[in-house]
Coordinates of C-alpha atoms (C1' of nucleotides) in Angstrom, one line a residue:
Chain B
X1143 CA 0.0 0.0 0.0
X1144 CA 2.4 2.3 0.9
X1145 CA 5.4 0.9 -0.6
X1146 CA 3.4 1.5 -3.6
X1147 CA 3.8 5.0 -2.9
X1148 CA 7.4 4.9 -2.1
X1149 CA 8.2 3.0 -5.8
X1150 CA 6.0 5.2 -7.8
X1151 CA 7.3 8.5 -6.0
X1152 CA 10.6 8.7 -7.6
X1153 CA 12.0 11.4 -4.7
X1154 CA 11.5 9.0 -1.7
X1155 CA 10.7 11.7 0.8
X1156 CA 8.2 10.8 3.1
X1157 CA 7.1 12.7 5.7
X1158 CA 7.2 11.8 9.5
X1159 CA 3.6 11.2 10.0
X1160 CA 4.2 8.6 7.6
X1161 CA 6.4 7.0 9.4
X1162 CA 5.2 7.0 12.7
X1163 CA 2.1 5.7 11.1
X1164 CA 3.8 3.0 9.4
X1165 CA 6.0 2.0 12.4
X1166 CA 3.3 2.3 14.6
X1167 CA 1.2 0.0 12.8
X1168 CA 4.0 -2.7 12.4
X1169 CA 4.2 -2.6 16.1
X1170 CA 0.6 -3.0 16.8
X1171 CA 0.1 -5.9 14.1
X1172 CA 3.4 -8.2 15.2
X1173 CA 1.3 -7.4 18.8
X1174 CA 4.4 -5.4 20.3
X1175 CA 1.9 -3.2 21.1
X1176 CA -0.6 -5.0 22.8
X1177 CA -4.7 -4.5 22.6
X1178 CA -6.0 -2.4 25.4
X1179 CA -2.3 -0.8 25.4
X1180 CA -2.2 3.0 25.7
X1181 CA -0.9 5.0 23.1
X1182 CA 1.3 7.6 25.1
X1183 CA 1.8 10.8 22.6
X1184 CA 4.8 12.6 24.8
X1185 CA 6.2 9.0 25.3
X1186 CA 6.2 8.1 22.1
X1187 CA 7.3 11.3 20.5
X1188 CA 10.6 10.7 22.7
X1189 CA 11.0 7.2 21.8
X1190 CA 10.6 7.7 17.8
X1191 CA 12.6 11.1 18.5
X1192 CA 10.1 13.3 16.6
X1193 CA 7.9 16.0 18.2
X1194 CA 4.0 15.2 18.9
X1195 CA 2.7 17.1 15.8
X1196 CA 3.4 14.1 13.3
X1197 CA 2.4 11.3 16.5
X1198 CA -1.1 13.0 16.6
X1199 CA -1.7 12.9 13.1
X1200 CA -0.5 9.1 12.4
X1201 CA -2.8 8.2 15.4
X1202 CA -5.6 10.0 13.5
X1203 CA -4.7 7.8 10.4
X1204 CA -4.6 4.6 12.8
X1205 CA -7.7 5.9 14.7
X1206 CA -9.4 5.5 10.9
X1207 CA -7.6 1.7 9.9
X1208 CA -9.4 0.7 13.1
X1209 CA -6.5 0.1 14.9
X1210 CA -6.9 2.3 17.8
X1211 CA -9.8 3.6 19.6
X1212 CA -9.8 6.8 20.8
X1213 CA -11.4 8.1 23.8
X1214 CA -11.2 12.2 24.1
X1215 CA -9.3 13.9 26.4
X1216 CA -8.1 10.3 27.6
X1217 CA -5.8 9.6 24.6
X1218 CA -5.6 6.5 22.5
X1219 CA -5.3 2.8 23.1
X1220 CA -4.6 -0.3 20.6
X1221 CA -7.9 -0.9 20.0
X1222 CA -9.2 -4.4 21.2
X1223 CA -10.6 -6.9 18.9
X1224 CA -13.3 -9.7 20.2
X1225 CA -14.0 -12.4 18.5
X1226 CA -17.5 -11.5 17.5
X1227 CA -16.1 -8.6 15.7
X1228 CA -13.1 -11.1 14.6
X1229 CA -16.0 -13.2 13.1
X1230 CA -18.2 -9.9 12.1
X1231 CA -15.1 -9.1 9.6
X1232 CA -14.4 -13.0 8.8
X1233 CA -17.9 -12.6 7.2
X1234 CA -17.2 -9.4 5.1
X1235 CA -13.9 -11.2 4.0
X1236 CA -16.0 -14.1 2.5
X1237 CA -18.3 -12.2 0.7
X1238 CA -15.3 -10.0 -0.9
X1239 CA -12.8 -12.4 -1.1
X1240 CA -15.3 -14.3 -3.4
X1241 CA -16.0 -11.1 -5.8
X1242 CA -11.9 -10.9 -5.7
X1243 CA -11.5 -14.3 -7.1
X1244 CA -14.5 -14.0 -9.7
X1245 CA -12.8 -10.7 -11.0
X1246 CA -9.2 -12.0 -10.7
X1247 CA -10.4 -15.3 -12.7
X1248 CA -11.9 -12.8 -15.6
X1249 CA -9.0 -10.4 -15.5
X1250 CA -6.0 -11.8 -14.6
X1251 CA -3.7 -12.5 -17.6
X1252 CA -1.8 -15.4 -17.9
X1253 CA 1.1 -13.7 -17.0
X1254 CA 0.0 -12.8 -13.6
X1255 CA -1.1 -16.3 -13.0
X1256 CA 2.3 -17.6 -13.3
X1257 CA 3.2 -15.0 -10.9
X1258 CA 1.1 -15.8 -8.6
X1259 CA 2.3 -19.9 -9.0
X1260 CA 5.6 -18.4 -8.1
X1261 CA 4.5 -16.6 -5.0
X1262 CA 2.7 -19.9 -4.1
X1263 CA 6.0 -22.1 -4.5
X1264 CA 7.7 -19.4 -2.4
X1265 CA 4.9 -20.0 0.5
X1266 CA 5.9 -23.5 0.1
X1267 CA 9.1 -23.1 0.0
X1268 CA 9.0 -21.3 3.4
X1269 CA 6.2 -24.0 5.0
X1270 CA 8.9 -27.0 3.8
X1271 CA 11.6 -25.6 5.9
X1272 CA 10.5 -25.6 9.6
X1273 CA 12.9 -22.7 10.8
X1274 CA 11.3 -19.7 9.1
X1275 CA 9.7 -16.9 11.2
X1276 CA 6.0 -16.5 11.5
X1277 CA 6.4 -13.1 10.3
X1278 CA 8.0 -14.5 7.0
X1279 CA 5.4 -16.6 6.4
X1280 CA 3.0 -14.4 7.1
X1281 CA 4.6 -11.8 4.3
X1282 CA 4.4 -14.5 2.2
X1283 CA 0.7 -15.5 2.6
X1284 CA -0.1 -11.8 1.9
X1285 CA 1.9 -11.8 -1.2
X1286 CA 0.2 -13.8 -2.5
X1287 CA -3.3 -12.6 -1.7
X1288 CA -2.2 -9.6 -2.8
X1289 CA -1.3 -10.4 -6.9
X1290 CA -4.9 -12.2 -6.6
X1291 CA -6.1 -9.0 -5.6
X1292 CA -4.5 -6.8 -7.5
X1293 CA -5.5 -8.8 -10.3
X1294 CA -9.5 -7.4 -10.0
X1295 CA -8.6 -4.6 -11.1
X1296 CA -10.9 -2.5 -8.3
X1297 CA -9.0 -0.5 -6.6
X1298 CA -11.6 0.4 -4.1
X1299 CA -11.9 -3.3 -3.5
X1300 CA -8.2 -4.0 -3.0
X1301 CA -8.2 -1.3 -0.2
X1302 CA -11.0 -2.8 1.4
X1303 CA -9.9 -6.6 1.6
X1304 CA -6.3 -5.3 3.0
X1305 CA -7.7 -3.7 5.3
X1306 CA -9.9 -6.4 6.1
X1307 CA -7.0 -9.1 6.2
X1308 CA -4.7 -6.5 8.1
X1309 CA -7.2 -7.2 11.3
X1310 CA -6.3 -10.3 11.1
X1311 CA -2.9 -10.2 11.0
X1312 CA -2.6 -9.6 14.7
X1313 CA -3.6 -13.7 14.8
X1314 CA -1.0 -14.9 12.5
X1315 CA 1.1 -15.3 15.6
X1316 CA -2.0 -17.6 16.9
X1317 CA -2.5 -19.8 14.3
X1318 CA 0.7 -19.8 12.0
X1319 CA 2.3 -21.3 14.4
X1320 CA 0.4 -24.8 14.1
X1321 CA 2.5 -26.6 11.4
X1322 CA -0.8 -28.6 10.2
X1323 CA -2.4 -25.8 9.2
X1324 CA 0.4 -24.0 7.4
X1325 CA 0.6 -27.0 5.2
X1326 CA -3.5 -26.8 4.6
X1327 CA -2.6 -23.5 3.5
X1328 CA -0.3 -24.8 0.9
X1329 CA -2.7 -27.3 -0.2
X1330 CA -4.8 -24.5 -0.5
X1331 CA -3.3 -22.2 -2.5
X1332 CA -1.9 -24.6 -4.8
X1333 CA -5.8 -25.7 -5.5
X1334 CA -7.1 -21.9 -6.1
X1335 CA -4.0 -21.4 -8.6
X1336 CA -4.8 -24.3 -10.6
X1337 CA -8.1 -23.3 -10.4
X1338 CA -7.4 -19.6 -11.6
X1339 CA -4.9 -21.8 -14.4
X1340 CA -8.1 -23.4 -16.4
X1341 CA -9.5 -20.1 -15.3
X1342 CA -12.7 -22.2 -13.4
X1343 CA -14.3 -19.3 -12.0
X1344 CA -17.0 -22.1 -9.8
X1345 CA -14.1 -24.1 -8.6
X1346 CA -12.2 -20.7 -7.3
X1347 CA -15.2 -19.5 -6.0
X1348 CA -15.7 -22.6 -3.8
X1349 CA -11.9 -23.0 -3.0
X1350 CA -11.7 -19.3 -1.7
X1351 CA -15.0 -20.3 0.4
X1352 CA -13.5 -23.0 2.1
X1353 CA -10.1 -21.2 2.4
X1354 CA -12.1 -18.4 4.3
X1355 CA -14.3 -21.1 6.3
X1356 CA -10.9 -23.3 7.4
X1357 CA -9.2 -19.7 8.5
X1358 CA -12.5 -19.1 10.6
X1359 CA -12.2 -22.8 12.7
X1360 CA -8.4 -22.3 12.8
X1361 CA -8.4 -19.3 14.2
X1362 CA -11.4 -19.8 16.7
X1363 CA -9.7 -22.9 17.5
X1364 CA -6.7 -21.5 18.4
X1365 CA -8.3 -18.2 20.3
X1366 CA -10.2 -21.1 22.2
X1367 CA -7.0 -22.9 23.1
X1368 CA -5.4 -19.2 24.0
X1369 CA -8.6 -18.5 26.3
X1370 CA -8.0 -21.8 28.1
X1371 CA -4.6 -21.6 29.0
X1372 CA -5.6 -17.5 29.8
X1373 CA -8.2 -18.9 33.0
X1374 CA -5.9 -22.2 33.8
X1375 CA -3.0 -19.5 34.6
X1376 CA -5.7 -17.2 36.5
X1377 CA -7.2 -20.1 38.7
X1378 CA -3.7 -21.0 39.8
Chain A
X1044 CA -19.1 27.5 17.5
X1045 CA -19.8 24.5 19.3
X1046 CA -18.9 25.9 22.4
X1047 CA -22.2 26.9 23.6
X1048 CA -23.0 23.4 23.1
X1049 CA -19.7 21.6 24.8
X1050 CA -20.8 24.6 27.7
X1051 CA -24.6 23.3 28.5
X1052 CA -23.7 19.3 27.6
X1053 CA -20.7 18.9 28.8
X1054 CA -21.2 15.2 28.1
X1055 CA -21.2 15.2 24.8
X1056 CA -18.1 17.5 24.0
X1057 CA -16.3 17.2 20.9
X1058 CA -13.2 18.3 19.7
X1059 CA -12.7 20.6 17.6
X1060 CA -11.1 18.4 15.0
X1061 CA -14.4 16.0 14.5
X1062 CA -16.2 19.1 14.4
X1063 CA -14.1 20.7 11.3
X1064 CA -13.8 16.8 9.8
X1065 CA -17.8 17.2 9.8
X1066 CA -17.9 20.6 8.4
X1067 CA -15.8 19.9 5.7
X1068 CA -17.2 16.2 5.0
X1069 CA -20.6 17.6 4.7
X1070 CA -19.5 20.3 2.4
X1071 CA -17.4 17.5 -0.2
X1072 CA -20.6 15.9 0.0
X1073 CA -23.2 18.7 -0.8
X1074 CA -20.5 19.5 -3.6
X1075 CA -20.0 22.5 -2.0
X1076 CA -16.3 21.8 -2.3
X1077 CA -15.7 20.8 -5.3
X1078 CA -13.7 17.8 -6.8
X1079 CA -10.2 19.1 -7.5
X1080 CA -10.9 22.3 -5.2
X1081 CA -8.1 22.8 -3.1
X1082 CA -7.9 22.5 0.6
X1083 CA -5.5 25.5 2.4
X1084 CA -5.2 25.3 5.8
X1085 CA -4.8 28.9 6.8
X1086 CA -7.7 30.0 4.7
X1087 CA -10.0 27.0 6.0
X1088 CA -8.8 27.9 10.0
X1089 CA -9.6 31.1 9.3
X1090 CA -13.4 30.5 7.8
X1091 CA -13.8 28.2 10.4
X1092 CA -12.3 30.0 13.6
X1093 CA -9.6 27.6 14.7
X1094 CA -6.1 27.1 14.3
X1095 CA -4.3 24.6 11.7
X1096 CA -4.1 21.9 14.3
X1097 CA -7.4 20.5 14.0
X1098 CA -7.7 21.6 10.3
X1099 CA -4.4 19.3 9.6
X1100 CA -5.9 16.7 11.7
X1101 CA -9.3 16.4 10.3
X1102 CA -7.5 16.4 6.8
X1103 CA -5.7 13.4 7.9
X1104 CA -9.3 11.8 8.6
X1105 CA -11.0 12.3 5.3
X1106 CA -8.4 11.1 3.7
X1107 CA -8.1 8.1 5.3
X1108 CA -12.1 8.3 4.4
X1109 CA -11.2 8.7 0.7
X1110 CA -12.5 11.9 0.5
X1111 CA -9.7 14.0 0.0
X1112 CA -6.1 12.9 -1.4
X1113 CA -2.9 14.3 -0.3
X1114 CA 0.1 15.0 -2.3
X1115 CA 3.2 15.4 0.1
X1116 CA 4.4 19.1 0.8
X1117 CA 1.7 20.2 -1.7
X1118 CA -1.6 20.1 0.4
X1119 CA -5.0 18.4 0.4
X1120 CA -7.3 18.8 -2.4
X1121 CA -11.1 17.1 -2.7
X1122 CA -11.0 13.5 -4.1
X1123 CA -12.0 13.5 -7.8
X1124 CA -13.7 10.7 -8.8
X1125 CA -13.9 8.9 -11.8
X1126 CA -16.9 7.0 -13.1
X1127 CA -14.4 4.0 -12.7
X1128 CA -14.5 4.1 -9.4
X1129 CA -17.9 4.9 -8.8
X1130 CA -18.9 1.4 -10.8
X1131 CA -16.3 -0.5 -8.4
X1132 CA -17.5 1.2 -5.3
X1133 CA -20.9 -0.1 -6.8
X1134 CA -20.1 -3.5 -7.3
X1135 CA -18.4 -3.9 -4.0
X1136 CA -21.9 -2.1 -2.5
X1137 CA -24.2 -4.6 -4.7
X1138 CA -21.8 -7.8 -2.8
X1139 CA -22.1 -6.2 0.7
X1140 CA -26.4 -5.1 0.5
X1141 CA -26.8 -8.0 -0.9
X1142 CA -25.0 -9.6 3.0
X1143 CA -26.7 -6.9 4.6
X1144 CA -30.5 -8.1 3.3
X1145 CA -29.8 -12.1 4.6
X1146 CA -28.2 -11.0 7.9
X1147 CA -30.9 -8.4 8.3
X1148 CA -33.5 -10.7 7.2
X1149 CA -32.6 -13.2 9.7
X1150 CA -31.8 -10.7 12.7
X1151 CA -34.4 -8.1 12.1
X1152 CA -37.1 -8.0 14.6
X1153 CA -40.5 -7.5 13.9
X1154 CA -40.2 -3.9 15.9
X1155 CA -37.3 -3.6 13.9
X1156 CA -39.4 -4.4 10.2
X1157 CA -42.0 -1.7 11.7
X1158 CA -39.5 1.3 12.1
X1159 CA -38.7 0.3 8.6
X1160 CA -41.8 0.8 7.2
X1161 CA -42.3 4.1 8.8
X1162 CA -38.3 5.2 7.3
X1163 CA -40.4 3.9 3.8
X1164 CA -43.2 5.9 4.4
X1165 CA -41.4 8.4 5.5
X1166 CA -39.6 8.6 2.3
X1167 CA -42.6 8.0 0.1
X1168 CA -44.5 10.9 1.5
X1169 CA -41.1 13.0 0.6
X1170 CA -41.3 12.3 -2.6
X1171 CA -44.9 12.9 -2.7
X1172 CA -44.4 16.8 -2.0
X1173 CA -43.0 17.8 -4.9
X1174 CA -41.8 20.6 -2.7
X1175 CA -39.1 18.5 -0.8
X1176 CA -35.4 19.4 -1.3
X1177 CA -32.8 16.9 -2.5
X1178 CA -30.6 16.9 0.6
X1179 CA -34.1 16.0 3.1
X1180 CA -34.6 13.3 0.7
X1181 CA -31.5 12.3 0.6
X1182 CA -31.1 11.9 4.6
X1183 CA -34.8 10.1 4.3
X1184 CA -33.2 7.6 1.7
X1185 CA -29.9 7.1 4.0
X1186 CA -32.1 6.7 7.2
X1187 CA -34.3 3.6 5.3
X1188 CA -30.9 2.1 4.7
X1189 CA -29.7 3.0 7.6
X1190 CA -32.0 1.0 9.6
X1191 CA -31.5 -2.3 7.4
X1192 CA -27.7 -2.3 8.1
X1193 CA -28.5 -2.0 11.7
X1194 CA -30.2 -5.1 11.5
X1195 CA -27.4 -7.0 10.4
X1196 CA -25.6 -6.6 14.2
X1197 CA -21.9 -6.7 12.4
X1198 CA -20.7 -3.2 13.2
X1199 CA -17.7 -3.6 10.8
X1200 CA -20.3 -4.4 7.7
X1201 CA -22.1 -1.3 8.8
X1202 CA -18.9 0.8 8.8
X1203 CA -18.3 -0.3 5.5
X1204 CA -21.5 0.3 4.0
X1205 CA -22.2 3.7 5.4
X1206 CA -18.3 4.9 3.8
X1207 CA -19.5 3.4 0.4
X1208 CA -22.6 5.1 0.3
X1209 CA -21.0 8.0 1.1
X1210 CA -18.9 8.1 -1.8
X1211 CA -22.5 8.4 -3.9
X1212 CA -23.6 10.9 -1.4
X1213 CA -21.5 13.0 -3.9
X1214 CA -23.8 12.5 -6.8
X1215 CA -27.3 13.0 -5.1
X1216 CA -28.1 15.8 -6.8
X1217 CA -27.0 14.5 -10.3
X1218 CA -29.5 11.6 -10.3
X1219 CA -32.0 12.8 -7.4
X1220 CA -33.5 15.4 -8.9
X1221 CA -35.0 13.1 -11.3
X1222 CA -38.8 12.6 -10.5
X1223 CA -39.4 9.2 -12.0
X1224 CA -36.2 7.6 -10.3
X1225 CA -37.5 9.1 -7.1
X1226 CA -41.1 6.8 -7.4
X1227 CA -38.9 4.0 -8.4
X1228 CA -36.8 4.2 -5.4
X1229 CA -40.6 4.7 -3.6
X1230 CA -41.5 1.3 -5.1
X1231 CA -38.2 -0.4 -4.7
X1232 CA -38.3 0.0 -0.9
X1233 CA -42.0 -1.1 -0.5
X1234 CA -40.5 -3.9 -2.4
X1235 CA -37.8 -5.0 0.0
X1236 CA -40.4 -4.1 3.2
X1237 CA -43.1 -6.2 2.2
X1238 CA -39.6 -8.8 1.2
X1239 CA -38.5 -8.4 4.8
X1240 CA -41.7 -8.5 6.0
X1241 CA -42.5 -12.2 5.6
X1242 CA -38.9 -13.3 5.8
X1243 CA -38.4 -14.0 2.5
X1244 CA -34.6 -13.7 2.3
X1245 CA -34.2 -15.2 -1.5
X1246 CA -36.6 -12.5 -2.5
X1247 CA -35.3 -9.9 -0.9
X1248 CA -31.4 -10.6 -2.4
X1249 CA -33.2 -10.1 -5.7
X1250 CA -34.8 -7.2 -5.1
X1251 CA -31.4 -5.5 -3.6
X1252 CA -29.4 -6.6 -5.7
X1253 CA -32.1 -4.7 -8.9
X1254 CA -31.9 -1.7 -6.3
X1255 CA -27.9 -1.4 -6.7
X1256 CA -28.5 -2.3 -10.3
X1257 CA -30.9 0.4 -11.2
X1258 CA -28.9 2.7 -9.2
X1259 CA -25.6 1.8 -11.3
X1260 CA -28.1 2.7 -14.5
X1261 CA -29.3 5.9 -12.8
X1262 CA -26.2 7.3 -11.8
X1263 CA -24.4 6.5 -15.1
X1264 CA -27.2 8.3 -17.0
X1265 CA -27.3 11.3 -15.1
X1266 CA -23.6 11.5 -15.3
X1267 CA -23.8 10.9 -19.1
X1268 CA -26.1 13.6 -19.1
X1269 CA -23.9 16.2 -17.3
X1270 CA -21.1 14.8 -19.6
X1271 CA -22.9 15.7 -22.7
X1272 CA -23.8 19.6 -21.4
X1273 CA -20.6 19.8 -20.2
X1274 CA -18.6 19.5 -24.0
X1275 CA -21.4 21.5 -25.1
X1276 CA -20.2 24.3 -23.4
X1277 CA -16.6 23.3 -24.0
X1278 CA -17.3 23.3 -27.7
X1279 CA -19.3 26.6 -28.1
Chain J
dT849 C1' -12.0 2.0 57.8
dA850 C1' -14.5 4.4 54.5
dT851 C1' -15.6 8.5 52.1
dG852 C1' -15.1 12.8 50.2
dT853 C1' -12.0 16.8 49.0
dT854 C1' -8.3 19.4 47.5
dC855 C1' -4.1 19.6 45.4
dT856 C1' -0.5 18.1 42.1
dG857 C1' 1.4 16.2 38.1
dA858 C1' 0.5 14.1 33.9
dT859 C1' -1.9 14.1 29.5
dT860 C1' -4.6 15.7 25.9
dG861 C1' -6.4 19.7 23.0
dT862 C1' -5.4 23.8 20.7
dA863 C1' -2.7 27.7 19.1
dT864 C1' 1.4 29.5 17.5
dA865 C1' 6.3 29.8 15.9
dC866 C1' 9.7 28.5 12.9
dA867 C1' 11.9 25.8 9.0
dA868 C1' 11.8 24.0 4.4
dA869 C1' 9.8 23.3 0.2
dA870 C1' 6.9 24.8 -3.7
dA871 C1' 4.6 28.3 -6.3
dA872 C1' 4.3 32.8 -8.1
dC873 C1' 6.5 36.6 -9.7
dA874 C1' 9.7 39.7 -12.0
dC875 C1' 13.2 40.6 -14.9
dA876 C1' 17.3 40.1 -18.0
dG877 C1' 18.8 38.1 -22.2
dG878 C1' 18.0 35.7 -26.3
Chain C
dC257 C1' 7.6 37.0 -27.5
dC258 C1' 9.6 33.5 -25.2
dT259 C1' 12.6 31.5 -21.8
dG260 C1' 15.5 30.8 -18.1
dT261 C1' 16.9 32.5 -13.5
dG262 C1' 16.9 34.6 -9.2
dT263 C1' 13.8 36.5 -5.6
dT264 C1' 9.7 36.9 -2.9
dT265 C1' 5.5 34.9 -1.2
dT266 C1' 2.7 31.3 0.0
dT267 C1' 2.0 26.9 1.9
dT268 C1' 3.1 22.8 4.1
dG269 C1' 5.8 20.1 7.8
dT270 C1' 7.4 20.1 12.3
dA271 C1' 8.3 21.7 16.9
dT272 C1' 6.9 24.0 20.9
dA273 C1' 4.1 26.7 24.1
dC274 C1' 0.0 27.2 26.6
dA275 C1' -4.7 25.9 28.3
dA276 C1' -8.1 22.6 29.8
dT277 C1' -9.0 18.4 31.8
dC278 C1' -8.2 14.2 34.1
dA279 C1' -6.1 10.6 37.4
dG280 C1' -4.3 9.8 41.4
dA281 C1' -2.0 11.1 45.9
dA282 C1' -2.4 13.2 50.2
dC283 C1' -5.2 14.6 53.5
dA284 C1' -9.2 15.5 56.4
dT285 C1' -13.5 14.1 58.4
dA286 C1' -17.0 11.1 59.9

DNA sequence: TATGTTCTGATTGTATACAAAAAACACAGG
DNA sequence: CCTGTGTTTTTTGTATACAATCAGAACATA
């Protein structure tokens, strides 16, 4: 999104609410800044060694990406996610994730579709050799999404479904970590490219359903098992 | 400004920033400001009484609501918007109403149903008095709508569907002064009432889904219309 | 102890000051 | 008349100053 930005702009200057906003929201995605966290402008205008002009207005910006929650005159605080609101977006995803694969199926040229293959062997790649990072594979998964997304053509839509997914990268930690599923989500992928290869727009759509449906038990399943351990530590 | 008001409700104070990110979202949606226009910050702090602060902060809001675009170290100006866009902010709309009606349709309660008959009578009785300004009618239009999102309970989907409508806000007045597509909209919401109504989800999908679609025709037309005046004038 | 009250420091909200870049202008030279 | 160049003005980006408000400590009182 904003690497775009950065490639296209030939003089690289960016300003500092830019990058507060951007580090900022790396932190709060990896979950170095934790939900319910407080958002401490003075504090973090020392820390990132800028004044608070450029904090305020990159909170503004995160305030909008639904990342913070502010409450006035008592500042701002990594905004919470519960699972019913998890779920609530889950749905949203379904219902655009399957409009992004019936456009991408129509648009996308074959060039792109090989591109995509590659991104999909590179996800592999990464899933095949245990040591990688979550955060990797994370990048990876979203590369991937991302050419299918970019192949719609919407740009409205693109935005949207990033934003969308970018909630739920605050989980990856959760559930990436879960070797089985990784390796679902190479099955996965491989089935929707295929499926995008003979350009079978009903087989996509259905692939990208369950892809969406197995994402919602995995990561429900793995809040659950995060929730248990949560009230076995408080009852000790 | 709003001081008398943050004086005698002290609950419900606001800073100053939401109040000038209303101010000015209301006026990019009236077409007051126009797209292209050019946002200053002096000369808007000045109309408005305050100081750049909130100006540059509000800014920083309706761009992230797609309303205005920045261009680094050369200001904010109103988002222009091509009738690309417009069709892909439709399509994603037609996916998301068409969510909206099933979740509705399975959440609403019959109190719920009632208060949506009165937003369609409401409406009807606008249109009716031939007397009624666009913006009124507008607001009667969002508030039918408004009342079906509620009934889907996912606050995200509602989020969502409020900023895309939004973006169409923009073109009321091309395709709302039009007295036929006024009774059609009339008709169309009976439609999806009566649809709602007796729970007839499959029918009520249809019917939305023909309400986006007849929308998509209206709004194109008008905007071929104003096309055609326009290089009218450009060629005389 | 519990409760209320006043003070104090911390924190946000807003205004202003200053620096840097871009735009507008003026003017010399072709 | 055009064009390039240097200068001034405007505008944005950032920092800082000041005001309003809030949270919590210290204290007093029942």
């Amino acid at each position: 999104m904003t690497q775009e930005n950065a490639m296209t702009n030939p003089e690289d200057y960016m300003p500092l609410r830019e990058v507060v906003f951007m580090t900022l929201r790396r932190q709060i995605l990896r979950g170095e800044l934790k939900p319910g966290e407080r958002l401490m402008e003075i504090s973090l205008a020392n820390k990132l060694g800028v004044s608070r002009t450029p904090i305020r207005e990159a909170i503004r910006m995160l305030e909008h990406e639904g990342l913070v929650v502010m409450v006035p005159r008592r500042g701002a605080h990594v905004a919470e996610i519960t699972r019913q609101e998890l779920n609530d977006v889950l749905e949203i995803r379904k219902t655009l994730e399957v409009l992004a694969i019936q456009r991408a199926c129509a648009n996308m040229t074959d060039r792109d579709i090989r591109q995509l293959r590659e991104a999909e062997e590179a996800f592999a790649i990464l899933v095949e050799r245990k040591d990688a990072d979550i955060t990797a594979l994370g990048e990876a998964d979203e590369h991937f999404h991302d050419i299918i997304y970019q192949g719609t053509n919407n740009r409205r839509l693109i935005q949207i479904l990033n934003n969308l997914r970018e909630q739920m990268y605050r989980f990856r930690v959760e559930y990436l970590k879960d070797i089985d599923i990784r390796q679902m989500l190479v099955r996965e992928h491989d089935a929707i490219v295929k499926a995008l290869e003979i350009r079978d727009t009903e087989e996509a759509v259905r692939l990208v359903t369950m892809h969406i449906d197995n994402q919602y038990r995995a990561i429900n399943k793995a809040l659950d098992e995060r929730d248990q351990e949560e009230s076995a530590k408080n009852a000790k």
